[in-house]
Amino acid sequence: MLERISYRPIDCESLPLRLGERAELLAPLGPATGWRVREVGDGNLNLVFIVESDKGSLVVKQALPYARVVGESWPMSLDRAFFEHEALKRLGARDPGRVPDLKLFDPAQALLVMEHLTPHKVVRRALIEGEELPRLGEHLGLYLARTLFRGSDWSMPTAARKADLALFSGNVELAGITEELVFSDPFKDAPLNRHTPGLEAVAQAVHADRALKIAAQEMKARFATCAQTLLHGDLHTGSVMATADDTRVIDAEFALYGPMGFDVGVLLAHLWMAFFTRKAHRPDMRAAARTGDQLLATAETCWRVFAAEFSRLWRTERTGILGGRDLFEDQGDAVGSEAVLARHLDTVWRDALGFAGIEIHRRILGLAHVAEFEVIADLGLRAALERTALAFGRHLAVNRRDVNTVELDTVDAVNRVARDMERQ
Ligand code: SR1
Ligand code: MG
């Protein structure tokens, strides 16, 4: 894409010199001589700085030309900053107030300046610390319904939809990372894989598990071929920041067109992984039980709010190429349109279960692990919890067609499986 002859990574010292003249920072922060800068990036790919002054604060995010999690041996295109910017604009327009305000995008420096979300915490960290986030499930359910519906053929006119599909097809490098790291590597002996000591036999069993590998391949086919809507593409609990009453979605660089169930399933997988690790982080049994109930309730609320809001949008905003009002409502057949909706939600639910099961595997057996497991110092306990989560993930991926959809009792059934597996 862009020639970036002048691209240079920023550091804490150079940031005020490099950005100190930009009006977008000067206005909220005042002169650069008063800026205090710290690097806070703990993700796998980018530099993230918080810039504070006595007047205010902002976040500066810059893409690196390699994957931070591996190092310079894994070169990566800087174009992901462009796709993140394009995606955040769209996601923010589709669910206003749910992503950070964008202040500046500098394509040559692969750099984004945005609102500093404070006192928000990264949700993964908040959940490890046992924090209660009572609005999280509701907010994320609404966000999923609005962004997934409004980015789809049911909402968008055909020309805009196809232009967007073409645009985000360019995010090929990050799509390729997901295709390999999520759907393939964990199910074979891949060089970047790692796992907790003690899980060798489990990893071998996964590599030999034909039913699971078929499920992984089926989900990969859904991901690669079903360009249903604009996805966030990496919607785990590290991509969400929250307080007790606000929730924001960040880090949209993996955005691409794909199946709705992918964003839903990845998010549910991370809530369920938080559930499986709660006892390691909450030694008090009653506190752990309470945290567990909250996590399952958050996952359940997220799905139910998603389904309800998606249904509302279906009934009120179905103006896109797939609208279908001419076949149903216009002929006095609202029942027919409800049947199409029910079938679609059923597909999203089963896809979400499949993607959740695969996501759990890749976070335990693949390259990119998650803190709720990684910070458990007792490796025996960590391996035991990971085994339980893998068993649950396998159940979701392999049996996704037999887990009934939408109704409360279905979500309860999934929760019961999780609890039963823990007792084994
Ligand atoms: C090399 S990137 C590894 C992972 O980090 C990102 O957050 C995505 O989840 C990706 O799969
Ligand atoms: Mg990220």
PDB file of C-alpha atoms and ligand atoms in Angstrom, residues 43-45 67-70 74 76 177-178 181-182 233-234 236 239 251 253-254 359 362-363 367-368, ligand 1:
ATOM      1  CA  GLY A  43      -0.329  -6.901  23.347  1.00  0.00           C
ATOM      2  CA  ASN A  44       1.341  -9.075  20.755  1.00  0.00           C
ATOM      3  CA  LEU A  45       1.898  -6.536  17.999  1.00  0.00           C
ATOM      4  CA  ALA A  67       5.176  -9.072  15.437  1.00  0.00           C
ATOM      5  CA  ARG A  68       6.219  -7.929  18.915  1.00  0.00           C
ATOM      6  CA  VAL A  69       5.316 -11.297  20.443  1.00  0.00           C
ATOM      7  CA  VAL A  70       7.950 -13.073  18.321  1.00  0.00           C
ATOM      8  CA  TRP A  74       8.507 -12.112  11.992  1.00  0.00           C
ATOM      9  CA  MET A  76       4.623  -7.610   9.505  1.00  0.00           C
ATOM     10  CA  ILE A 177      -2.328 -14.984  10.883  1.00  0.00           C
ATOM     11  CA  THR A 178      -5.756 -15.976  12.175  1.00  0.00           C
ATOM     12  CA  LEU A 181      -2.535 -19.490  14.369  1.00  0.00           C
ATOM     13  CA  VAL A 182      -6.167 -20.137  15.278  1.00  0.00           C
ATOM     14  CA  GLY A 233     -11.660 -10.026  14.100  1.00  0.00           C
ATOM     15  CA  ASP A 234      -9.911 -10.338  17.496  1.00  0.00           C
ATOM     16  CA  HIS A 236     -11.101 -11.214  23.165  1.00  0.00           C
ATOM     17  CA  SER A 239      -9.630  -6.009  23.261  1.00  0.00           C
ATOM     18  CA  ASP A 251      -7.722  -2.952  18.879  1.00  0.00           C
ATOM     19  CA  GLU A 253      -6.586  -4.208  13.421  1.00  0.00           C
ATOM     20  CA  PHE A 254      -7.725  -7.763  12.594  1.00  0.00           C
ATOM     21  CA  GLU A 359     -10.244 -20.338  20.213  1.00  0.00           C
ATOM     22  CA  ARG A 362      -5.340 -22.014  20.287  1.00  0.00           C
ATOM     23  CA  ARG A 363      -4.939 -20.015  23.509  1.00  0.00           C
ATOM     24  CA  LEU A 367       1.469 -19.320  20.086  1.00  0.00           C
ATOM     25  CA  ALA A 368      -0.595 -16.587  21.743  1.00  0.00           C
TER      26      ALA A 368
HETATM   27  C1  SR1 B   1       1.263 -12.735  15.988  1.00  0.00           C
HETATM   28  S1  SR1 B   1      -0.210 -12.139  16.557  1.00  0.00           S
HETATM   29  C2  SR1 B   1      -0.811 -13.241  17.737  1.00  0.00           C
HETATM   30  C3  SR1 B   1      -2.172 -12.933  18.205  1.00  0.00           C
HETATM   31  O1  SR1 B   1      -2.206 -11.652  18.795  1.00  0.00           O
HETATM   32  C4  SR1 B   1      -3.361 -10.947  18.384  1.00  0.00           C
HETATM   33  O2  SR1 B   1      -3.989 -10.327  19.450  1.00  0.00           O
HETATM   34  C5  SR1 B   1      -4.244 -11.967  17.703  1.00  0.00           C
HETATM   35  O3  SR1 B   1      -5.075 -12.625  18.637  1.00  0.00           O
HETATM   36  C6  SR1 B   1      -3.228 -12.884  17.128  1.00  0.00           C
HETATM   37  O4  SR1 B   1      -3.749 -14.147  16.801  1.00  0.00           O
END
